[in-house]
Structures are given as structure tokens and as C-alpha cells.
Amino acid sequence: MRFDFFQRDAGLPNRLVPFTTTLLFAIISEVPLHIPALSVVTPAFTLMAVYHWTIYRSELLPPIAVFAVGLLLDLLNGTQYIGTSSLSLLLVRSALLSQRRFLVNRPFPILWSGFLLVTAAVIFFEWALVSFLHGETLGAQPFIFEAVMTVASFPVGSYLLAWTQRGFLMRV
Amino acid sequence: MRERSGTVDRFTAPFRAAAQRAAVPFLIFLSALFIVLGKADIVLFEHLRITVADAAAPILQAVAQPIATAATGVRNIEAVFAVYSENQGLRDENARLLQWQEVARRLEAENARLRGLVKFTPESPVRDVAARVIGNSGGAFARNVLVNAGSREGVNRGQAAATGEGLVGRIAEVGDHSARVLLVSDLNSRIPVLLDDTRERAVMAGDNSDQPRLLYLRANAAVKVGERIVTGGAGGVFPPGIPVGVVASIADGVVRVEPYAELSRLEFVRIVDFGLEGVLPQNAMPLPKAAKGAKVIVDPDVMR
């Protein structure tokens, strides 16, 4: 965790862009989108943001920010298991940091494949954790559906994040 | 000045490095602690959840409303292309409904006569609040929606939430101007139901799939696919007779219900107060006096 946020810096608003976009993605995943295919289970937009920023600008999305967004996500979606999202997002950040050299500035299909693996791991982890906490094996279908939706909508999310990055963080 | 801050930097650098190293394990530990606490102490987190929901409600509403308007616009355009076939269907339906109207009128009159004969006590008046859905749980392990009406609008825990088609769920948490509806498909939803034809009682339990299961059904109950299901009224949570859904499938002893309400496309819900207190605690705190007081306020309406 760096303390760049608190240094006198003309680029502070720009430096907050990764956190702001991650927060925005978390809020969007809680709003009814009225798109038939996305209405039952919304894609894990927050995961996309954490994936993108950890690979490209991890110093601007410190662990505390990931934790805070995960916590907000859990509180907003009304789950009984508060902390599940912050835990899985923090684990994703830690795992990605050691692997980012394989993903940074690579062609999009490689980035997408990496995201597929991360999503599969996260959704499986959440399924196992919630099943354990609930004391009963949960039906895998909604989880598989969420994973598929998330991976399928990654190009859109990734494009938006890359566009934001080009717009705000070229010189920061 | 610059030199001084450099000295401070040199002095604090090892601590900062240690803090950075410890941050991730500490936050992971904190998340795990929250999960355990959430499982153990539901009340504290319930307050926290609804406080956050209350604070986020204006933001969610600001985002949800334009999206809903756009979605309605798209649906309207789609409807223009379907107008001819829809009109044809509506004419047929109207003819059928006019016949039913006759039947209903006859039954209503007969009912009124019979009620007069047996001095039937009328049910307490129903009061409802319409609310817009401003948030839905995005994750795969929770099925609930956030609506923009709370205790200020008279919403209370345990009340039923329905659409024109049927039951949607019950109010699980109430804030000042937002409330959370636990959908019938949620993992923690348990609703006493009655099978309309066979008069069998059961508990409809959500399991996060689109079709909740029926539990505690009598072993030799003659349930058929397509049978109508209504709320049973057991436990005093909901009054009996709210339409819930139909039996969708019976496989390996598991009976699944297809809810009438389209849970994935909720835009508005009606929160219905039947004046029943039910078995659910009205509040996390013991409030026997407040509950009694509330009943006194309701009583004059019933008398009227």
C-alpha cells in the first residue's frame, strides 16, 4: 500500500480514478439493469475492475480500497455473509500481483483467458464458502451462470476501463 | 522544510514498509472475522446493512430511474410491432373475462348474503404502499431487492411484497426510506403455503434457483404439476390466499414451484399490510408495548 493519495499532487483526482471506477462498477452491479439476460444474476463487474487495475495500476488500487469496495458490495447486496466479497477480491489482488508480468500489455485474448481463470476460481471459492457457511451444498447453477455472464461481459467492462485509463492516467 | 520532511520520511519508511506488508494479511483476516461475526451476530450487521442501504438509496435511485425509463422505452417500441397480434389476443381474453365477470358478480352477491346469514367477521382492511425497486442483489448467493419505501411510508418487517401477478417475498429489513424484500427464491426464505386443489399444506423454501422447493409435504400427498399454490396463513406471517405460483415439476420427491411474479423483472412492488403481527419479530429489540400500541391504532379502522 502506498500513500501517494495523501501527497501533494496535481494528479490526485486522476489517481482516484481506479478506486472511483471500481466503486462505480460495484454500484452498477446492484442496480436493476432490466436486460433480460442480466436480470437474474448480474455479472461481477467489481471483479473486472479489480482485475484490470491490479494488472495495470495496482499502486492506485491499494488493498484497503479493494477491501472497502468488497465490504460495500456485501452490505448493499444484503447477503448474510458480509466479508465474502472483500475476502475474494483481496485474494484475487494478491494472486494477480505475482502473475501480472504474464498479463500486462499482452493481446486481449490472453487477458480474457486470464480473467476466465480468475472468475472460475473466485466463483468456485464463493460457492464453496457460502455452501460451508450455510451448512448445505448449494445448487451450482446460479454460480455457473454468474461466471458465464461475467466472462462474457468482460470485453465491454475491459474496454470501458482501458478507455478510462487512457483518458485519465496517461500522465499520472 | 524539504530536508525535514526527508528526515521524517527516512524515519517512517521502515514502519510504512511494515504496514504495507501487514496490510493484506490484516485485511484478509478482517474479512474472515466479518464473515464469522455475520454468521454469529446477525443483528449488528442487519443494522449496518440497512444503514448503508438507506445512505445509498438516493444514489441507487438516481442510477436506477433512467435505466428503468430507457428499458420502458425499449419495451414500448417492441410493443408497437406486436400490437396487432396482441390486440387479437386481448379481444379473446376480454370475451372470456366478461364471462368470468358475470360469475364473479353472482358469487359476490351470494357471498354477501351468506356472510350476512352467519354474521361473518370481515377481514381487517388492507393498506398498501407501492415502491420502486432501486437495487437488486447482484451476487449468486442472495436473492433480494431494495425498494424506495421505508418506515416513514409505514413499511414494517414481515409484511408481504407482491406484484399484480403474485407474491414476491417479505420485508426483511426496514430503514427510514428504504427496505429490503427477501424474495421467495432466496436461500433463507420460508413461506407457509397451501396447495389450492388438494388442500395440502407445505413450506415453500428458496434455494437461490428460480423455482423454490416445497418442504414438509405429506409423503403421500397427491400433488399434480400445474396445481395452483397460495399462501397458507400458518404462523400468521401472511394472510391466506395470496397467489404464489404453480407446481412446475415433481422429480425424485422434490416438488418445485414456478412463481407467478417475474422475480427477475421487478420494477414496482406493492407492500401489503394486513395488520398481522406474525411469528416474525417486528424488531430486533423486544418491543411488546410498541406492538400493542400499534394494534390500538389499527383497531378503529377495523371497526369502521
Coordinates of C-alpha atoms in Angstrom, one line a residue:
Chain A
M1 CA 0.0 0.0 0.0
R2 CA 1.5 3.3 -1.0
F3 CA 0.5 6.6 0.5
D4 CA 0.5 8.5 -2.8
F5 CA -3.1 9.5 -2.1
F6 CA -2.1 11.9 0.6
Q7 CA 0.9 13.5 -1.1
R8 CA 0.5 17.0 -2.5
D9 CA 0.0 16.1 -6.1
A10 CA -1.7 17.8 -9.0
G11 CA -2.9 14.4 -10.3
L12 CA -4.8 13.4 -7.2
P13 CA -8.3 13.3 -8.8
N14 CA -6.8 11.3 -11.6
R15 CA -5.1 9.0 -9.1
L16 CA -8.5 8.3 -7.6
V17 CA -9.9 7.1 -10.9
P18 CA -9.2 3.3 -10.3
F19 CA -10.9 3.5 -6.9
T20 CA -13.8 5.5 -8.3
T21 CA -14.4 3.3 -11.3
T22 CA -14.2 0.2 -9.1
L23 CA -16.8 1.8 -6.8
L24 CA -19.0 2.7 -9.7
F25 CA -18.8 -0.9 -11.1
A26 CA -19.8 -2.1 -7.6
I27 CA -22.9 0.2 -7.6
I28 CA -23.8 -0.7 -11.2
S29 CA -23.8 -4.4 -10.2
E30 CA -26.5 -3.6 -7.6
V31 CA -28.9 -1.6 -9.9
P32 CA -31.6 -3.4 -11.8
L33 CA -30.4 -3.2 -15.4
H34 CA -33.7 -4.5 -17.0
I35 CA -31.7 -6.5 -19.5
P36 CA -33.4 -9.9 -19.7
A37 CA -30.2 -12.0 -19.8
L38 CA -28.6 -10.0 -16.9
S39 CA -31.6 -9.7 -14.7
V40 CA -31.3 -12.8 -12.5
V41 CA -27.6 -12.7 -11.8
T42 CA -25.6 -9.5 -12.6
P43 CA -22.1 -10.1 -13.9
A44 CA -19.4 -9.5 -11.2
F45 CA -18.4 -6.0 -12.6
T46 CA -16.3 -5.3 -9.5
L47 CA -14.2 -8.3 -10.2
M48 CA -13.4 -6.9 -13.7
A49 CA -12.4 -3.5 -12.2
V50 CA -10.1 -5.2 -9.6
Y51 CA -8.6 -7.4 -12.3
H52 CA -7.9 -4.6 -14.7
W53 CA -6.4 -2.1 -12.1
T54 CA -4.3 -4.8 -10.4
I55 CA -2.7 -5.7 -13.7
Y56 CA -2.2 -2.1 -14.9
R57 CA -2.1 0.3 -12.0
S58 CA -2.0 -1.8 -8.8
E59 CA -0.4 1.0 -6.8
L60 CA -3.6 3.1 -7.4
L61 CA -5.9 0.5 -6.1
P62 CA -4.4 -0.4 -2.7
P63 CA -5.7 -3.3 -0.6
I64 CA -7.7 -1.1 1.7
A65 CA -9.6 0.2 -1.3
V66 CA -10.3 -3.3 -2.5
F67 CA -11.5 -4.3 1.0
A68 CA -13.7 -1.2 1.3
V69 CA -15.4 -1.8 -2.1
G70 CA -15.9 -5.5 -1.3
L71 CA -17.5 -4.7 2.0
L72 CA -19.8 -2.1 0.4
L73 CA -20.8 -4.7 -2.2
D74 CA -21.7 -7.2 0.5
L75 CA -23.6 -4.7 2.6
L76 CA -25.5 -3.5 -0.5
N77 CA -26.5 -6.9 -1.8
G78 CA -27.9 -7.8 1.5
T79 CA -26.1 -11.1 1.9
Q80 CA -25.8 -12.6 5.3
Y81 CA -22.2 -13.4 4.7
I82 CA -20.6 -10.0 4.9
G83 CA -16.9 -10.1 4.1
T84 CA -17.2 -12.8 1.4
S85 CA -16.6 -10.3 -1.5
S86 CA -13.8 -8.4 0.3
L87 CA -12.1 -11.7 1.0
S88 CA -12.3 -13.0 -2.5
L89 CA -11.3 -9.6 -4.1
L90 CA -8.3 -9.3 -1.8
L91 CA -7.2 -12.9 -2.6
V92 CA -7.6 -12.0 -6.3
R93 CA -5.4 -8.9 -5.9
S94 CA -2.7 -10.8 -4.1
A95 CA -2.7 -13.7 -6.6
L96 CA -2.6 -11.4 -9.6
L97 CA 0.2 -9.2 -8.3
S98 CA 2.6 -12.2 -8.6
Q99 CA 1.3 -13.1 -12.1
R100 CA 0.9 -9.6 -13.6
R101 CA 4.0 -9.8 -15.8
F102 CA 2.3 -12.6 -17.8
L103 CA -0.7 -10.4 -18.4
V104 CA 0.4 -6.8 -18.7
N105 CA 0.4 -5.4 -22.2
R106 CA -0.5 -8.8 -23.7
P107 CA -3.0 -9.3 -26.5
F108 CA -6.6 -9.2 -25.4
P109 CA -7.3 -12.9 -25.8
I110 CA -4.6 -13.6 -23.2
L111 CA -6.1 -11.0 -20.9
W112 CA -9.5 -12.5 -21.4
S113 CA -8.2 -16.1 -20.7
G114 CA -6.6 -14.9 -17.5
F115 CA -9.9 -13.3 -16.5
L116 CA -11.7 -16.6 -17.2
L117 CA -9.4 -18.5 -14.8
V118 CA -9.7 -15.8 -12.1
T119 CA -13.5 -15.7 -12.4
A120 CA -13.8 -19.5 -12.3
A121 CA -11.6 -19.6 -9.2
V122 CA -13.5 -16.8 -7.5
I123 CA -16.9 -18.1 -8.2
F124 CA -15.9 -21.6 -7.1
F125 CA -14.4 -20.2 -3.9
E126 CA -17.6 -18.2 -3.2
W127 CA -19.8 -21.3 -3.9
A128 CA -17.6 -23.4 -1.5
L129 CA -17.5 -20.8 1.2
V130 CA -21.2 -20.0 1.2
S131 CA -22.1 -23.7 1.0
F132 CA -19.9 -24.3 4.0
L133 CA -21.4 -21.4 5.9
H134 CA -24.9 -22.3 5.0
G135 CA -24.3 -25.9 6.0
E136 CA -25.7 -27.3 2.8
T137 CA -24.3 -27.8 -0.7
L138 CA -25.8 -25.0 -2.8
G139 CA -27.1 -25.5 -6.3
A140 CA -24.2 -24.7 -8.6
Q141 CA -26.4 -23.4 -11.4
P142 CA -26.7 -19.7 -10.4
F143 CA -22.9 -19.6 -9.7
I144 CA -22.1 -21.1 -13.1
F145 CA -24.5 -18.6 -14.7
E146 CA -22.8 -15.7 -12.9
A147 CA -19.4 -16.9 -14.0
V148 CA -20.5 -17.2 -17.7
M149 CA -22.2 -13.8 -17.6
T150 CA -19.1 -12.2 -16.0
V151 CA -16.7 -13.7 -18.5
A152 CA -19.0 -12.9 -21.4
S153 CA -19.3 -9.2 -20.5
F154 CA -15.6 -8.8 -19.8
P155 CA -14.8 -7.2 -23.2
V156 CA -17.3 -4.4 -22.5
G157 CA -16.0 -3.8 -19.0
S158 CA -12.4 -4.1 -20.1
Y159 CA -13.0 -1.6 -22.9
L160 CA -14.5 0.9 -20.6
L161 CA -11.7 0.6 -18.1
A162 CA -9.0 0.8 -20.7
W163 CA -10.7 3.9 -22.2
T164 CA -10.8 5.5 -18.7
Q165 CA -7.2 4.6 -18.1
R166 CA -6.2 6.2 -21.4
G167 CA -8.2 9.3 -20.7
F168 CA -7.2 10.0 -17.1
L169 CA -4.0 8.1 -16.3
M170 CA -1.7 8.6 -19.3
R171 CA 0.5 11.1 -17.5
V172 CA -0.1 10.0 -13.9
Chain B
M1 CA 11.5 22.2 5.1
R2 CA 12.2 19.8 2.4
E3 CA 15.1 18.4 4.3
R4 CA 13.0 17.9 7.4
S5 CA 10.3 16.0 5.5
G6 CA 13.1 13.9 4.1
T7 CA 14.3 13.1 7.6
V8 CA 10.7 12.2 8.6
D9 CA 10.4 10.0 5.5
R10 CA 13.6 8.2 6.4
F11 CA 12.4 7.7 10.0
T12 CA 8.9 6.5 9.0
A13 CA 10.0 4.4 5.9
P14 CA 10.6 1.1 7.8
F15 CA 7.2 1.5 9.6
R16 CA 5.5 2.2 6.3
A17 CA 7.1 -0.8 4.7
A18 CA 6.0 -3.0 7.6
A19 CA 2.5 -1.6 7.4
Q20 CA 2.3 -2.3 3.7
R21 CA 3.4 -5.9 4.2
A22 CA 1.0 -6.4 7.0
A23 CA -2.0 -4.7 5.3
V24 CA -3.1 -7.6 3.1
P25 CA -3.0 -10.3 5.7
F26 CA -4.6 -8.0 8.2
L27 CA -7.5 -7.1 5.8
I28 CA -7.9 -10.8 4.8
F29 CA -8.1 -11.6 8.5
L30 CA -10.7 -8.8 9.0
S31 CA -12.8 -10.1 6.1
A32 CA -12.8 -13.6 7.6
L33 CA -13.7 -12.1 11.0
F34 CA -16.6 -10.3 9.5
I35 CA -17.8 -13.5 7.9
V36 CA -17.7 -15.3 11.2
L37 CA -19.3 -12.4 13.1
G38 CA -22.0 -12.0 10.4
K39 CA -22.9 -15.7 10.9
A40 CA -22.9 -15.3 14.7
D41 CA -24.4 -11.8 15.3
I42 CA -27.0 -11.1 12.7
V43 CA -28.5 -8.1 14.5
L44 CA -25.4 -5.8 14.3
F45 CA -24.8 -6.5 10.7
E46 CA -28.5 -6.1 9.9
H47 CA -28.4 -2.6 11.3
L48 CA -25.2 -1.9 9.3
R49 CA -26.7 -3.3 6.1
I50 CA -29.9 -1.2 6.3
T51 CA -27.9 1.9 7.3
V52 CA -25.7 1.6 4.2
A53 CA -28.8 0.8 2.1
D54 CA -30.5 3.9 3.4
A55 CA -27.5 6.1 2.7
A56 CA -27.1 4.6 -0.8
A57 CA -30.8 4.7 -1.7
P58 CA -30.7 8.2 -3.3
I59 CA -27.6 7.2 -5.4
L60 CA -29.2 3.9 -6.4
Q61 CA -32.5 5.6 -7.3
A62 CA -30.7 8.2 -9.3
V63 CA -29.0 5.5 -11.3
A64 CA -32.0 3.1 -11.4
Q65 CA -34.6 5.5 -12.6
P66 CA -33.0 6.5 -16.0
I67 CA -32.2 2.8 -16.7
A68 CA -35.8 1.8 -15.9
T69 CA -37.1 4.7 -18.2
A70 CA -34.8 3.5 -21.0
A71 CA -36.0 -0.1 -20.5
T72 CA -39.6 1.0 -20.6
G73 CA -38.9 2.9 -23.8
V74 CA -37.4 -0.2 -25.5
R75 CA -40.3 -2.3 -24.3
N76 CA -42.8 0.3 -25.8
I77 CA -41.0 0.2 -29.1
E78 CA -41.1 -3.6 -29.1
A79 CA -44.8 -3.4 -28.2
V80 CA -45.6 -1.3 -31.3
F81 CA -44.5 -4.2 -33.5
A82 CA -46.6 -6.7 -31.6
V83 CA -49.7 -4.5 -31.4
Y84 CA -51.8 -6.4 -34.0
S85 CA -51.3 -9.9 -32.6
E86 CA -51.6 -8.6 -29.0
N87 CA -54.9 -6.9 -29.9
Q88 CA -56.3 -10.1 -31.3
G89 CA -55.2 -12.0 -28.1
L90 CA -56.7 -9.3 -25.9
R91 CA -60.1 -9.4 -27.7
D92 CA -60.3 -13.2 -27.0
E93 CA -59.2 -12.7 -23.4
N94 CA -61.8 -9.9 -22.9
A95 CA -64.6 -12.1 -24.1
R96 CA -63.5 -14.8 -21.6
L97 CA -63.1 -12.3 -18.8
L98 CA -66.6 -10.8 -19.4
Q99 CA -68.0 -14.3 -18.7
W100 CA -65.9 -14.5 -15.5
Q101 CA -67.2 -11.1 -14.5
E102 CA -70.7 -12.4 -14.6
V103 CA -69.7 -15.4 -12.4
A104 CA -67.8 -13.1 -10.0
R105 CA -70.8 -10.8 -9.6
R106 CA -73.1 -13.6 -8.9
L107 CA -70.7 -15.1 -6.3
E108 CA -70.1 -11.7 -4.7
A109 CA -73.8 -11.3 -4.2
E110 CA -74.2 -14.8 -2.9
N111 CA -71.2 -14.3 -0.6
A112 CA -72.6 -11.1 0.8
R113 CA -75.9 -12.9 1.6
L114 CA -74.2 -15.9 3.2
R115 CA -71.9 -13.6 5.2
G116 CA -74.9 -11.8 6.5
L117 CA -76.5 -15.1 7.5
V118 CA -73.6 -16.3 9.5
K119 CA -72.5 -12.9 10.9
F120 CA -69.1 -13.2 9.3
T121 CA -66.3 -11.0 10.8
P122 CA -64.8 -9.1 8.0
E123 CA -61.0 -9.2 7.5
S124 CA -59.1 -6.1 8.6
P125 CA -58.7 -3.5 5.9
V126 CA -55.6 -3.8 3.7
R127 CA -53.3 -0.9 3.4
D128 CA -50.6 -1.0 0.7
V129 CA -47.6 1.0 -0.3
A130 CA -46.3 1.0 -3.8
A131 CA -42.5 1.1 -4.1
R132 CA -39.9 1.2 -6.9
V133 CA -37.2 -1.4 -7.0
I134 CA -34.0 0.5 -6.8
G135 CA -31.5 -2.3 -6.2
N136 CA -31.2 -6.0 -6.6
S137 CA -28.6 -8.3 -5.1
G138 CA -26.2 -9.0 -7.9
G139 CA -24.4 -12.0 -6.4
A140 CA -25.3 -15.6 -6.9
F141 CA -25.9 -16.3 -3.3
A142 CA -28.6 -13.8 -2.3
R143 CA -32.0 -13.1 -3.8
N144 CA -33.4 -9.8 -2.6
V145 CA -34.4 -6.4 -3.8
L146 CA -34.1 -2.9 -2.3
V147 CA -37.2 -0.7 -2.6
N148 CA -37.5 3.0 -2.0
A149 CA -40.1 2.9 0.8
G150 CA -39.2 2.5 4.4
S151 CA -40.6 3.1 7.9
R152 CA -41.6 6.7 7.0
E153 CA -44.0 5.3 4.5
G154 CA -45.3 2.8 7.0
V155 CA -43.4 -0.3 5.9
N156 CA -42.8 -2.9 8.6
R157 CA -40.8 -6.1 8.9
G158 CA -42.7 -9.2 7.9
Q159 CA -45.1 -7.5 5.5
A160 CA -45.8 -9.2 2.2
A161 CA -44.5 -7.8 -1.0
A162 CA -46.4 -8.6 -4.2
T163 CA -46.9 -7.6 -7.8
G164 CA -50.2 -7.8 -9.7
E165 CA -49.3 -11.4 -10.6
G166 CA -48.5 -12.8 -7.1
L167 CA -46.3 -12.9 -4.1
V168 CA -42.7 -11.7 -4.5
G169 CA -41.4 -12.0 -0.9
R170 CA -41.5 -10.5 2.5
I171 CA -39.9 -7.4 4.0
A172 CA -36.7 -8.5 5.8
E173 CA -35.1 -5.2 6.8
V174 CA -36.5 -1.7 7.1
G175 CA -34.7 1.6 7.0
D176 CA -36.1 5.2 7.1
H177 CA -36.7 5.4 3.4
S178 CA -35.7 2.1 2.0
A179 CA -36.5 -1.6 2.8
R180 CA -35.2 -4.9 1.7
V181 CA -37.5 -7.5 0.3
L182 CA -36.3 -11.1 0.7
L183 CA -37.5 -12.8 -2.4
V184 CA -39.3 -16.2 -2.3
S185 CA -36.3 -17.7 -4.2
D186 CA -33.7 -16.6 -1.5
L187 CA -31.9 -19.3 0.4
N188 CA -33.3 -18.0 3.7
S189 CA -36.9 -17.6 2.5
R190 CA -39.5 -20.0 4.1
I191 CA -43.2 -19.3 3.4
P192 CA -46.1 -21.5 4.6
V193 CA -48.2 -22.3 1.6
L194 CA -51.4 -24.2 0.7
L195 CA -51.9 -26.3 -2.5
D196 CA -55.2 -25.0 -3.8
D197 CA -56.8 -28.2 -5.1
T198 CA -55.6 -30.9 -2.7
R199 CA -55.6 -28.5 0.3
E200 CA -52.2 -29.9 1.3
R201 CA -50.0 -27.7 3.4
A202 CA -46.3 -27.2 2.9
V203 CA -43.4 -24.8 3.4
M204 CA -42.0 -23.1 0.3
A205 CA -38.3 -22.8 0.7
G206 CA -36.0 -20.9 -1.7
D207 CA -32.7 -22.3 -2.8
N208 CA -31.4 -19.4 -5.0
S209 CA -32.8 -21.1 -8.1
D210 CA -35.7 -19.6 -10.0
Q211 CA -38.0 -22.3 -8.7
P212 CA -38.4 -22.7 -4.9
R213 CA -39.0 -26.2 -3.4
L214 CA -41.8 -27.4 -1.3
L215 CA -40.8 -28.8 2.1
Y216 CA -42.7 -30.8 4.7
L217 CA -45.2 -32.0 2.2
R218 CA -47.1 -35.1 3.4
A219 CA -45.4 -38.2 2.0
N220 CA -48.5 -39.5 0.1
A221 CA -49.8 -36.1 -1.0
A222 CA -51.3 -36.3 -4.5
V223 CA -49.7 -33.2 -5.9
K224 CA -50.0 -32.6 -9.6
V225 CA -47.9 -30.4 -12.0
G226 CA -49.8 -27.2 -12.7
E227 CA -51.6 -27.1 -9.3
R228 CA -52.1 -23.6 -8.0
I229 CA -50.3 -22.5 -4.8
V230 CA -51.4 -19.8 -2.4
T231 CA -50.1 -18.6 0.9
G232 CA -51.3 -20.8 3.7
G233 CA -51.5 -18.3 6.5
A234 CA -49.9 -20.7 9.0
G235 CA -47.7 -18.9 11.5
G236 CA -49.6 -15.6 10.9
V237 CA -46.9 -14.3 8.6
F238 CA -49.2 -13.6 5.6
P239 CA -52.9 -13.9 5.4
P240 CA -54.1 -17.0 3.5
G241 CA -54.9 -16.8 -0.2
I242 CA -52.3 -14.6 -1.8
P243 CA -51.4 -16.3 -5.2
V244 CA -47.9 -17.6 -5.1
G245 CA -47.3 -19.8 -8.2
V246 CA -47.9 -23.2 -9.7
V247 CA -46.3 -26.6 -9.3
A248 CA -43.7 -26.7 -12.0
S249 CA -42.1 -30.1 -11.6
I250 CA -42.1 -33.2 -9.4
A251 CA -38.8 -35.1 -9.7
D252 CA -37.3 -37.5 -7.2
G253 CA -39.6 -36.4 -4.5
V254 CA -38.7 -32.7 -5.0
V255 CA -41.6 -30.5 -5.8
R256 CA -40.7 -27.2 -7.4
V257 CA -42.8 -24.1 -7.8
E258 CA -42.8 -21.6 -10.6
P259 CA -43.8 -18.3 -9.0
Y260 CA -46.4 -16.2 -10.8
A261 CA -44.4 -13.0 -10.3
E262 CA -41.5 -12.5 -12.6
L263 CA -38.8 -12.1 -9.9
S264 CA -36.1 -11.2 -12.4
R265 CA -38.0 -8.2 -13.8
L266 CA -39.4 -6.4 -10.9
E267 CA -39.9 -2.7 -11.3
F268 CA -42.5 -1.9 -8.8
V269 CA -43.8 -3.9 -5.9
R270 CA -46.8 -3.5 -3.6
I271 CA -46.1 -3.8 0.0
V272 CA -49.2 -5.1 1.7
D273 CA -50.0 -4.5 5.4
F274 CA -52.7 -6.9 6.5
G275 CA -52.3 -5.9 10.1
L276 CA -51.0 -9.3 11.1
E277 CA -48.1 -9.4 13.5
G278 CA -47.0 -12.9 12.7
V279 CA -44.3 -15.0 14.3
L280 CA -41.5 -12.8 13.0
P281 CA -40.0 -10.4 15.5
Q282 CA -41.1 -6.9 14.4
N283 CA -37.9 -5.5 15.6
A284 CA -34.5 -6.8 16.8
M285 CA -35.3 -5.3 20.2
P286 CA -38.1 -6.6 22.4
L287 CA -41.0 -4.2 21.9
P288 CA -44.1 -5.8 23.4
K289 CA -45.6 -2.4 24.3
A290 CA -45.0 -0.8 21.0
A291 CA -46.7 -3.8 19.3
K292 CA -49.7 -3.4 21.5
G293 CA -49.8 0.4 20.8
A294 CA -49.7 -0.3 17.1
K295 CA -52.7 -2.6 17.4
V296 CA -54.8 0.1 19.2
I297 CA -54.2 2.4 16.3
V298 CA -55.3 -0.2 13.8
D299 CA -58.5 -1.2 15.7
P300 CA -60.6 1.9 15.0
D301 CA -60.1 1.2 11.2
V302 CA -61.2 -2.3 11.7
M303 CA -64.4 -1.1 13.5
R304 CA -65.1 1.4 10.7

